[in-house]
Tab-separated table of C-alpha atoms and ligand atoms in Angstrom:
chain	number	residue	atom	x	y	z
V	172	MET	CA	0.000	0.000	0.000
V	173	ARG	CA	1.316	3.434	-0.953
V	174	ASP	CA	2.489	5.589	1.936
V	175	TYR	CA	0.688	8.873	1.346
V	176	LYS	CA	2.750	10.478	4.104
V	177	ASN	CA	5.447	10.958	1.449
V	178	ASP	CA	3.116	13.383	-0.329
V	179	PHE	CA	2.909	15.684	2.719
V	180	GLY	CA	5.886	17.872	3.626
V	181	VAL	CA	5.031	18.055	7.319
V	182	TYR	CA	6.150	14.444	7.730
V	183	ASP	CA	9.607	15.389	6.411
V	184	THR	CA	9.964	17.910	9.228
V	185	HIS	CA	7.945	15.936	11.838
V	186	PRO	CA	8.566	12.262	11.016
V	187	ASP	CA	6.980	10.990	14.260
V	188	LEU	CA	3.822	13.033	13.953
V	189	VAL	CA	0.518	11.232	14.422
V	190	TYR	CA	-1.918	13.723	12.961
V	191	LEU	CA	-5.475	12.712	13.807
V	192	ASP	CA	-7.187	16.076	13.478
V	193	THR	CA	-8.164	16.077	9.815
V	194	THR	CA	-11.782	16.866	10.603
V	195	ALA	CA	-10.559	20.221	11.943
V	196	THR	CA	-8.265	20.779	8.983
V	197	ALA	CA	-6.363	18.615	6.519
V	198	LEU	CA	-2.608	18.732	6.060
V	199	LYS	CA	-1.364	20.170	2.781
V	200	PRO	CA	0.125	17.985	0.042
V	201	LYS	CA	3.481	19.062	-1.388
V	202	SER	CA	1.814	19.365	-4.799
V	203	VAL	CA	-0.632	21.961	-3.432
V	204	VAL	CA	2.125	23.940	-1.709
V	205	GLU	CA	4.192	23.843	-4.923
V	206	ALA	CA	1.265	24.856	-7.160
V	207	VAL	CA	0.560	27.847	-4.915
V	208	ALA	CA	4.245	28.874	-4.878
V	209	ARG	CA	4.472	28.507	-8.663
V	210	PHE	CA	1.323	30.520	-9.245
V	211	SER	CA	2.389	33.228	-6.783
V	212	THR	CA	5.760	33.657	-8.444
V	213	GLU	CA	4.837	33.121	-12.095
V	214	GLU	CA	1.245	34.159	-12.719
V	215	TYR	CA	-0.221	36.109	-9.834
V	216	ALA	CA	-2.052	39.427	-10.327
V	217	ASN	CA	-5.541	40.728	-9.574
V	218	ILE	CA	-8.317	39.381	-11.798
V	219	HIS	CA	-11.244	40.886	-13.730
V	220	ARG	CA	-9.814	44.307	-14.412
V	221	GLY	CA	-6.441	43.779	-16.039
V	222	ALA	CA	-5.710	43.556	-19.755
V	223	TYR	CA	-2.106	42.452	-19.191
V	224	ASP	CA	-0.780	38.889	-19.365
V	225	LEU	CA	-0.397	38.226	-15.636
V	226	SER	CA	-3.937	39.337	-14.895
V	227	GLU	CA	-5.275	37.209	-17.724
V	228	ALA	CA	-3.276	34.199	-16.525
V	229	SER	CA	-4.653	34.676	-13.000
V	230	GLU	CA	-8.170	34.996	-14.300
V	231	ILE	CA	-7.846	31.769	-16.275
V	232	ARG	CA	-6.668	29.969	-13.104
V	233	TYR	CA	-9.515	31.436	-11.060
V	234	GLU	CA	-12.120	30.427	-13.631
V	235	GLN	CA	-10.590	26.979	-13.934
V	236	SER	CA	-10.848	26.561	-10.174
V	237	LYS	CA	-14.574	27.315	-10.354
V	238	LYS	CA	-14.971	24.727	-13.113
V	239	ASP	CA	-13.006	22.134	-11.126
V	240	THR	CA	-15.185	22.759	-8.078
V	241	ALA	CA	-18.410	22.609	-10.107
V	242	HIS	CA	-17.276	19.296	-11.563
V	243	LEU	CA	-16.283	17.956	-8.133
V	244	ILE	CA	-19.793	18.378	-6.688
V	245	ASN	CA	-21.649	17.830	-9.977
V	246	ALA	CA	-23.019	21.374	-10.209
V	247	GLU	CA	-24.506	22.226	-13.588
V	248	SER	CA	-22.048	25.040	-14.232
V	249	SER	CA	-19.424	27.223	-12.598
V	250	ALA	CA	-22.007	30.046	-12.457
V	251	GLU	CA	-23.416	28.091	-9.493
V	252	ILE	CA	-20.177	28.339	-7.523
V	253	VAL	CA	-19.586	31.361	-5.299
V	254	TYR	CA	-16.275	31.638	-3.487
V	255	THR	CA	-16.350	32.996	0.049
V	256	TYR	CA	-13.867	32.646	2.927
V	257	ASN	CA	-14.911	29.442	4.715
V	258	SER	CA	-18.033	27.382	5.388
V	259	THR	CA	-19.118	29.650	8.201
V	260	TYR	CA	-18.880	32.737	6.060
V	261	ALA	CA	-20.693	30.993	3.195
V	262	LEU	CA	-23.744	30.225	5.315
V	263	ASN	CA	-23.750	33.642	6.994
V	264	TYR	CA	-23.712	35.155	3.524
V	265	LEU	CA	-26.594	32.964	2.386
V	266	ALA	CA	-28.658	33.691	5.509
V	267	LEU	CA	-28.196	37.432	5.031
V	268	ALA	CA	-29.046	37.253	1.338
V	269	LEU	CA	-32.203	35.227	2.083
V	270	ARG	CA	-33.166	37.850	4.602
V	271	ARG	CA	-32.625	40.627	2.057
V	272	ALA	CA	-34.700	38.645	-0.456
V	273	GLY	CA	-37.598	38.548	2.036
V	274	ARG	CA	-37.669	34.744	1.894
V	275	LEU	CA	-38.305	34.487	5.648
V	276	ALA	CA	-40.822	36.192	7.898
V	277	ARG	CA	-42.106	36.062	11.484
V	278	TRP	CA	-43.368	32.580	12.564
V	279	ASP	CA	-41.563	30.820	9.729
V	280	ARG	CA	-39.493	27.850	10.766
V	281	ILE	CA	-36.077	26.483	9.898
V	282	LEU	CA	-35.553	22.767	10.405
V	283	LEU	CA	-32.097	21.617	11.515
V	284	SER	CA	-30.762	18.433	13.082
V	285	VAL	CA	-29.302	18.184	16.574
V	286	ALA	CA	-26.037	17.096	14.951
V	287	GLU	CA	-25.293	20.397	13.221
V	288	HIS	CA	-22.010	22.235	13.566
V	289	HIS	CA	-22.465	25.709	15.063
V	290	ALA	CA	-21.713	27.097	11.589
V	291	ASN	CA	-25.110	25.742	10.540
V	292	VAL	CA	-26.906	26.903	13.674
V	293	VAL	CA	-25.744	30.335	14.760
V	294	PRO	CA	-26.374	32.193	11.457
V	295	TRP	CA	-29.964	30.910	11.659
V	296	HIS	CA	-30.177	31.964	15.320
V	297	ILE	CA	-29.199	35.465	14.232
V	298	LEU	CA	-32.003	35.478	11.641
V	299	ALA	CA	-34.372	34.155	14.302
V	300	GLU	CA	-33.429	37.008	16.646
V	301	ASP	CA	-33.922	39.600	13.932
V	302	LEU	CA	-37.008	38.225	12.187
V	303	GLY	CA	-38.882	36.280	14.880
V	304	ILE	CA	-38.565	32.973	13.042
V	305	GLU	CA	-38.188	29.707	14.923
V	306	LEU	CA	-35.486	27.028	14.784
V	307	VAL	CA	-36.705	23.458	15.165
V	308	PHE	CA	-34.253	20.610	15.779
V	309	VAL	CA	-34.792	17.091	14.470
V	310	ASP	CA	-33.408	14.179	16.527
V	311	ILE	CA	-30.981	11.551	15.334
V	312	ASP	CA	-31.692	7.813	15.697
V	313	GLU	CA	-29.677	4.965	17.284
V	314	GLU	CA	-27.667	4.573	14.067
V	315	TYR	CA	-26.805	8.284	14.310
V	316	ASP	CA	-28.734	9.024	11.101
V	317	ILE	CA	-31.473	11.658	10.945
V	318	ASP	CA	-34.589	10.396	12.688
V	319	TYR	CA	-36.817	10.603	9.608
V	320	ASP	CA	-39.999	9.970	11.609
V	321	ASP	CA	-39.156	12.916	13.820
V	322	PHE	CA	-38.363	14.902	10.658
V	323	ALA	CA	-41.793	14.072	9.183
V	324	ARG	CA	-43.485	15.063	12.477
V	325	LYS	CA	-41.687	18.414	12.618
V	326	TYR	CA	-41.904	19.362	8.942
V	327	ASP	CA	-44.966	21.461	8.125
V	328	ALA	CA	-46.033	24.392	5.960
V	329	ARG	CA	-44.279	26.838	8.261
V	330	VAL	CA	-40.876	25.329	7.461
V	331	LYS	CA	-39.254	27.506	4.799
V	332	VAL	CA	-35.700	26.162	5.073
V	333	VAL	CA	-34.317	22.715	5.848
V	334	ALA	CA	-30.614	22.978	6.680
V	335	LEU	CA	-28.747	19.752	7.383
V	336	THR	CA	-25.198	18.591	7.460
V	337	ALA	CA	-24.307	15.744	5.110
V	338	VAL	CA	-21.793	14.290	7.581
V	339	SER	CA	-21.521	15.002	11.293
V	340	ASN	CA	-18.131	16.317	12.353
V	341	VAL	CA	-18.556	14.430	15.649
V	342	THR	CA	-20.155	11.086	14.814
V	343	GLY	CA	-18.810	10.787	11.268
V	344	LYS	CA	-22.232	9.474	10.205
V	345	ILE	CA	-23.084	10.135	6.561
V	346	PHE	CA	-26.735	11.176	6.563
V	347	SER	CA	-29.052	9.704	3.910
V	348	LEU	CA	-29.892	13.139	2.542
V	349	GLU	CA	-31.362	11.743	-0.678
V	350	LYS	CA	-34.437	10.974	1.453
V	351	ILE	CA	-35.067	14.642	2.226
V	352	ARG	CA	-36.214	16.181	-1.062
V	353	PRO	CA	-39.170	13.780	-1.522
V	354	MET	CA	-40.263	14.675	2.028
V	355	ILE	CA	-40.392	18.448	1.529
V	356	GLY	CA	-42.231	20.919	-0.698
V	357	ALA	CA	-40.623	22.200	-3.883
V	358	ASP	CA	-40.528	25.729	-2.479
V	359	THR	CA	-38.850	24.735	0.793
V	360	LEU	CA	-35.192	25.649	0.504
V	361	PHE	CA	-32.900	22.698	1.135
V	362	VAL	CA	-29.458	23.797	2.355
V	363	VAL	CA	-26.659	21.284	2.950
V	364	ASP	CA	-23.536	21.695	5.037
V	365	ALA	CA	-21.112	19.651	2.946
V	366	SER	CA	-18.000	20.615	4.941
V	367	GLN	CA	-17.258	17.043	6.028
V	368	ALA	CA	-18.816	15.398	2.980
V	369	VAL	CA	-16.699	16.803	0.170
V	370	PRO	CA	-13.424	15.638	1.765
V	371	ASN	CA	-14.814	12.117	2.135
V	372	TYR	CA	-17.000	11.034	-0.762
V	373	ALA	CA	-18.418	12.136	-4.120
V	374	PHE	CA	-20.925	14.640	-2.789
V	375	ASP	CA	-23.409	15.298	-5.597
V	376	VAL	CA	-25.680	18.340	-5.405
V	377	GLN	CA	-27.907	17.029	-8.193
V	378	SER	CA	-28.575	13.593	-6.760
V	379	ILE	CA	-29.365	15.104	-3.347
V	380	ASP	CA	-31.410	17.763	-5.134
V	381	CYS	CA	-30.418	20.514	-2.728
V	382	ASP	CA	-30.829	24.231	-3.401
V	383	PHE	CA	-27.675	25.383	-1.662
V	384	ALA	CA	-24.612	23.672	-0.252
V	385	PHE	CA	-21.465	24.963	1.347
V	386	PHE	CA	-18.035	23.675	2.279
V	387	THR	CA	-14.547	24.825	3.093
V	388	ALA	CA	-11.369	24.256	1.074
V	389	HIS	CA	-8.967	23.721	3.989
V	390	LYS	CA	-10.613	20.435	4.938
V	391	LEU	CA	-10.051	19.238	1.373
V	392	TYR	CA	-6.236	19.555	1.427
V	393	ALA	CA	-6.318	23.140	0.063
V	394	GLU	CA	-5.454	26.430	1.766
V	395	THR	CA	-7.364	28.138	4.548
V	396	GLY	CA	-9.411	31.217	3.656
V	397	LEU	CA	-11.571	29.793	0.884
V	398	GLY	CA	-15.174	28.725	1.312
V	399	ILE	CA	-17.549	27.508	-1.359
V	400	LEU	CA	-21.226	28.333	-1.632
V	401	TYR	CA	-23.103	26.317	-4.234
V	402	GLY	CA	-26.551	27.550	-5.278
V	403	ARG	CA	-28.952	26.569	-8.025
V	404	GLU	CA	-28.429	29.089	-10.794
V	405	ARG	CA	-32.024	30.365	-10.703
V	406	LEU	CA	-31.911	30.902	-6.951
V	407	LEU	CA	-28.502	32.570	-6.953
V	408	ARG	CA	-29.762	34.893	-9.670
V	409	GLU	CA	-32.863	35.800	-7.665
V	410	LEU	CA	-30.891	36.452	-4.475
V	411	PRO	CA	-29.946	40.075	-3.930
V	412	PRO	CA	-26.286	40.436	-2.947
V	413	ALA	CA	-25.810	40.519	0.825
V	414	PHE	CA	-22.629	42.572	0.495
V	415	GLY	CA	-21.573	44.934	-2.235
V	416	GLY	CA	-18.519	46.579	-3.700
V	417	GLY	CA	-16.117	46.422	-6.595
V	418	GLY	CA	-16.141	43.349	-8.794
V	419	ALA	CA	-19.776	42.576	-7.946
V	420	ILE	CA	-21.431	45.253	-10.065
V	421	ASN	CA	-22.091	46.039	-13.721
V	422	TRP	CA	-22.273	49.751	-13.068
V	423	VAL	CA	-22.535	52.226	-10.210
V	424	HIS	CA	-24.197	55.642	-10.427
V	425	GLU	CA	-24.735	58.132	-7.657
V	426	GLU	CA	-28.367	56.991	-7.351
V	427	ARG	CA	-28.046	53.252	-7.656
V	428	TYR	CA	-26.025	50.273	-8.872
V	429	MET	CA	-26.534	47.249	-11.094
V	430	PRO	CA	-25.276	43.936	-9.665
V	431	ALA	CA	-22.983	41.884	-11.914
V	432	GLY	CA	-23.996	38.547	-13.410
V	433	LEU	CA	-23.446	35.219	-11.722
V	434	PRO	CA	-21.576	34.294	-9.689
V	435	TYR	CA	-19.712	37.601	-9.309
V	436	ARG	CA	-22.634	39.555	-7.869
V	437	HIS	CA	-22.013	37.511	-4.718
V	438	GLU	CA	-18.233	38.020	-4.652
V	439	PRO	CA	-17.514	41.657	-3.841
V	440	GLY	CA	-13.894	42.748	-3.524
V	441	THR	CA	-10.759	40.884	-4.459
V	442	PRO	CA	-11.392	37.160	-3.988
V	443	HIS	CA	-8.961	34.629	-2.521
V	444	ILE	CA	-7.293	33.996	-5.875
V	445	ILE	CA	-4.429	32.015	-4.353
V	446	GLY	CA	-6.914	29.926	-2.383
V	447	ALA	CA	-8.804	29.185	-5.591
V	448	VAL	CA	-5.577	27.975	-7.212
V	449	SER	CA	-4.843	25.830	-4.160
V	450	LEU	CA	-8.299	24.244	-4.423
V	451	SER	CA	-7.666	23.316	-8.061
V	452	ALA	CA	-4.359	21.786	-7.014
V	453	ALA	CA	-6.009	19.870	-4.163
V	454	ILE	CA	-8.649	18.486	-6.536
V	455	SER	CA	-5.849	17.455	-8.939
V	456	TYR	CA	-4.085	15.757	-6.025
V	457	LEU	CA	-7.238	13.784	-5.231
V	458	ASP	CA	-7.573	12.796	-8.889
V	459	SER	CA	-3.915	11.764	-9.017
V	460	ILE	CA	-4.332	9.275	-6.150
V	461	GLY	CA	-7.475	7.724	-7.619
V	462	GLY	CA	-10.185	10.005	-6.226
V	463	TYR	CA	-12.812	9.145	-3.660
V	464	ASP	CA	-12.470	5.376	-4.230
V	465	THR	CA	-8.936	5.600	-2.908
V	466	ILE	CA	-10.049	7.707	0.045
V	467	ALA	CA	-12.716	5.143	0.934
V	468	ALA	CA	-10.325	2.218	0.491
V	469	ALA	CA	-7.661	3.873	2.647
V	470	LYS	CA	-10.155	4.742	5.394
V	471	LYS	CA	-11.738	1.278	5.727
V	472	PRO	CA	-8.915	-0.674	7.401
V	473	LEU	CA	-8.204	2.237	9.731
V	474	VAL	CA	-11.773	2.475	10.964
V	475	GLU	CA	-11.865	-1.328	11.257
V	476	ARG	CA	-8.718	-1.237	13.382
V	477	ALA	CA	-10.120	1.528	15.576
V	478	LEU	CA	-13.332	-0.426	16.183
V	479	GLU	CA	-11.319	-3.572	16.960
V	480	ARG	CA	-9.172	-1.685	19.433
V	481	LEU	CA	-12.279	-0.299	21.102
V	482	GLU	CA	-13.817	-3.807	21.370
V	483	SER	CA	-10.975	-4.949	23.604
V	484	PHE	CA	-10.172	-1.602	25.197
V	485	PRO	CA	-9.551	-2.031	28.940
V	486	TYR	CA	-11.408	1.139	29.957
V	487	ALA	CA	-15.042	2.140	29.527
V	488	VAL	CA	-14.578	4.386	26.531
V	489	GLU	CA	-17.693	5.010	24.489
V	490	LEU	CA	-17.960	6.166	20.893
V	491	ILE	CA	-20.364	8.956	19.909
V	492	GLY	CA	-20.978	7.542	16.472
V	493	PRO	CA	-21.820	4.321	14.677
V	494	ARG	CA	-19.839	1.181	15.457
V	495	ALA	CA	-19.844	0.424	11.743
V	496	VAL	CA	-17.314	0.821	8.975
V	497	GLU	CA	-19.745	1.664	6.175
V	498	GLY	CA	-21.751	4.860	5.910
V	499	ARG	CA	-19.346	6.911	7.971
V	500	ALA	CA	-16.332	9.152	7.639
V	501	GLY	CA	-13.123	8.452	9.531
V	502	VAL	CA	-14.128	10.484	12.573
V	503	LEU	CA	-13.998	8.774	15.966
V	504	SER	CA	-15.270	10.732	18.946
V	505	HIS	CA	-14.709	9.107	22.322
V	506	VAL	CA	-16.429	9.775	25.615
V	507	VAL	CA	-13.809	9.092	28.286
V	508	PRO	CA	-15.230	9.062	31.815
V	509	GLY	CA	-13.120	9.962	34.842
V	510	VAL	CA	-10.392	11.928	33.054
V	511	HIS	CA	-10.137	15.603	32.165
V	512	LEU	CA	-10.190	15.660	28.385
V	513	ALA	CA	-7.827	18.639	28.215
V	514	ASP	CA	-5.246	16.724	30.305
V	515	LEU	CA	-5.636	13.728	28.056
V	516	ALA	CA	-5.138	15.834	24.920
V	517	GLU	CA	-1.988	17.281	26.517
V	518	PHE	CA	-0.750	13.794	27.376
V	519	LEU	CA	-1.227	12.741	23.749
V	520	ALA	CA	0.358	15.951	22.430
V	521	GLU	CA	3.494	15.220	24.486
V	522	ARG	CA	3.712	12.005	22.469
V	523	ASP	CA	3.302	13.835	19.132
V	524	ILE	CA	-0.318	12.730	18.758
V	525	CYS	CA	-2.684	15.457	17.560
V	526	VAL	CA	-6.347	15.087	18.471
V	527	ARG	CA	-9.040	17.530	19.540
V	528	VAL	CA	-11.185	17.591	22.665
V	529	GLY	CA	-14.287	19.538	23.633
V	530	HIS	CA	-17.722	20.041	22.169
V	531	HIS	CA	-16.421	20.309	18.583
V	532	CYS	CA	-18.731	23.227	17.806
V	533	ALA	CA	-21.660	20.846	18.182
V	534	GLU	CA	-23.167	21.712	21.553
V	535	PRO	CA	-26.731	20.690	20.608
V	536	LEU	CA	-25.401	17.187	19.868
V	537	MET	CA	-23.460	17.037	23.140
V	538	ARG	CA	-26.596	18.053	25.026
V	539	PHE	CA	-28.653	15.494	23.081
V	540	ARG	CA	-26.156	12.805	24.116
V	541	GLY	CA	-25.895	14.193	27.654
V	542	VAL	CA	-22.112	14.616	27.591
V	543	ALA	CA	-19.920	17.691	28.058
V	544	GLY	CA	-17.365	16.793	25.439
V	545	ALA	CA	-15.483	14.107	23.576
V	546	LEU	CA	-11.993	13.277	22.403
V	547	ARG	CA	-12.032	13.213	18.629
V	548	ALA	CA	-9.499	11.394	16.462
V	549	SER	CA	-10.020	11.880	12.752
V	550	ILE	CA	-8.133	10.439	9.834
V	551	GLY	CA	-6.901	11.746	6.498
V	552	ILE	CA	-5.389	10.112	3.439
V	553	TYR	CA	-1.974	10.155	5.189
V	554	SER	CA	-3.192	8.217	8.252
V	555	THR	CA	-1.880	4.694	8.814
V	556	LEU	CA	-2.587	1.635	10.957
V	557	SER	CA	0.445	2.559	13.011
V	558	ASP	CA	-1.114	5.987	13.724
V	559	ILE	CA	-4.271	4.290	14.967
V	560	ASP	CA	-2.301	1.886	17.147
V	561	ARG	CA	-0.106	4.625	18.587
V	562	PHE	CA	-3.225	6.627	19.383
V	563	TYR	CA	-5.020	3.802	21.210
V	564	ASP	CA	-1.828	2.713	23.023
V	565	ALA	CA	-1.303	6.262	24.250
V	566	LEU	CA	-4.991	6.680	25.116
V	567	GLU	CA	-4.761	3.577	27.297
V	568	GLN	CA	-1.615	4.851	29.017
V	569	GLY	CA	-3.130	8.311	29.413
V	570	ILE	CA	-6.269	7.018	31.125
V	571	LYS	CA	-4.123	4.814	33.381
V	572	THR	CA	-1.890	7.748	34.337
V	573	LEU	CA	-4.498	10.479	34.669
V	574	GLY	CA	-7.632	8.574	35.691
J	1247	LIG	C1	-19.704	20.103	9.584
J	1247	LIG	C2	-18.946	21.405	9.623
J	1247	LIG	N1	-19.554	22.513	9.200
J	1247	LIG	C3	-18.927	23.703	9.187
J	1247	LIG	C4	-17.635	23.836	9.640
J	1247	LIG	C5	-16.981	25.184	9.647
J	1247	LIG	O1	-15.893	25.245	8.769
J	1247	LIG	P1	-15.041	26.591	8.723
J	1247	LIG	O2	-14.464	26.754	10.104
J	1247	LIG	O3	-13.997	26.355	7.701
J	1247	LIG	O4	-15.969	27.684	8.399
J	1247	LIG	C6	-16.965	22.705	10.110
J	1247	LIG	C7	-15.592	22.814	10.655
J	1247	LIG	O5	-15.180	22.052	11.483
J	1247	LIG	C8	-17.642	21.459	10.084
J	1247	LIG	O6	-17.043	20.342	10.524
């Protein structure tokens, strides 16, 4: 089996690193770092407004990045791809634009699941505060999927937006979102948080039949600072821009302005051109290793090993997430009784093992499960069986020492 660690420069400088925090952010492949350096030194300039070669070269790269992203998620065209700064910013932008469009009014409801990341909760809370709309949370079932009976009970004519994650960043469960569209009205907006989906499997906006989706490039082996908002072309066209400025207009007079065409009306100011180039390079990297099939094949034995280790683990450590290999991402969140999670994370860090502890920006889920926090280990393409074993060996020692 190929050792993907060779593709990531951090292992040259930190050969003993056990990086199990990919759900927070993915390490960067050498090919992405090199593509960014090459672009920055050979082709970089501002886009849209330059007639000179460098500006044109940059513009071609930026447009190509949009096409690559559209292709990655099976959008109909790159006009449906808006670049923002991260997932959080993408949804805040959408929520504001929906508000400006008058799509939501007092007493309307937004349906979410209890497993949402705060990025898919707080922007809606802000709308609720301002507009008097209501947020309604759907439960998850024993398999950690959406509880579709609870969904059917809570969905009614007042629900104007259904906003669900495709994959929980705590449980790793891949929700069966293809079930949602047939359960909701054609005019209910279906918004998907694809932040943990796009790094893990071929997330397809058309087969899910969603209206909007958003994700963040840094979890997909690209740079930080680039978020992606997908929207159906018709809807993006109808949405008034939430922010305005240069680059997003056709013309500006003293009295009024004319927004630009799609997708630029939603991208005021200079975009993250370098981030866009890094996303193209990250998508090329994925293609070069065999795409999502390779990601799934690499993940399987690691999740199997983790579940095996947990079967015979000498302490009462519980998983918040399915004890199954299929239908999940490589995210393993552990409830560890009797030990301070921060001390445990420190203990692991002293042994070069990077994990994350806390509520993982998913407090509604923690409350639903009745726990304060969890220790999350999450894998990337560079993770190995030895990483998993070192993690569980150290976890055992840590509990013994600190418990
Ligand atoms: C499911 C999910 N949604 C949204 C986000 C927010 O991503 P960002 O911090 O890049 O905006 C994360 C990040 O952990 C996530 O896991």
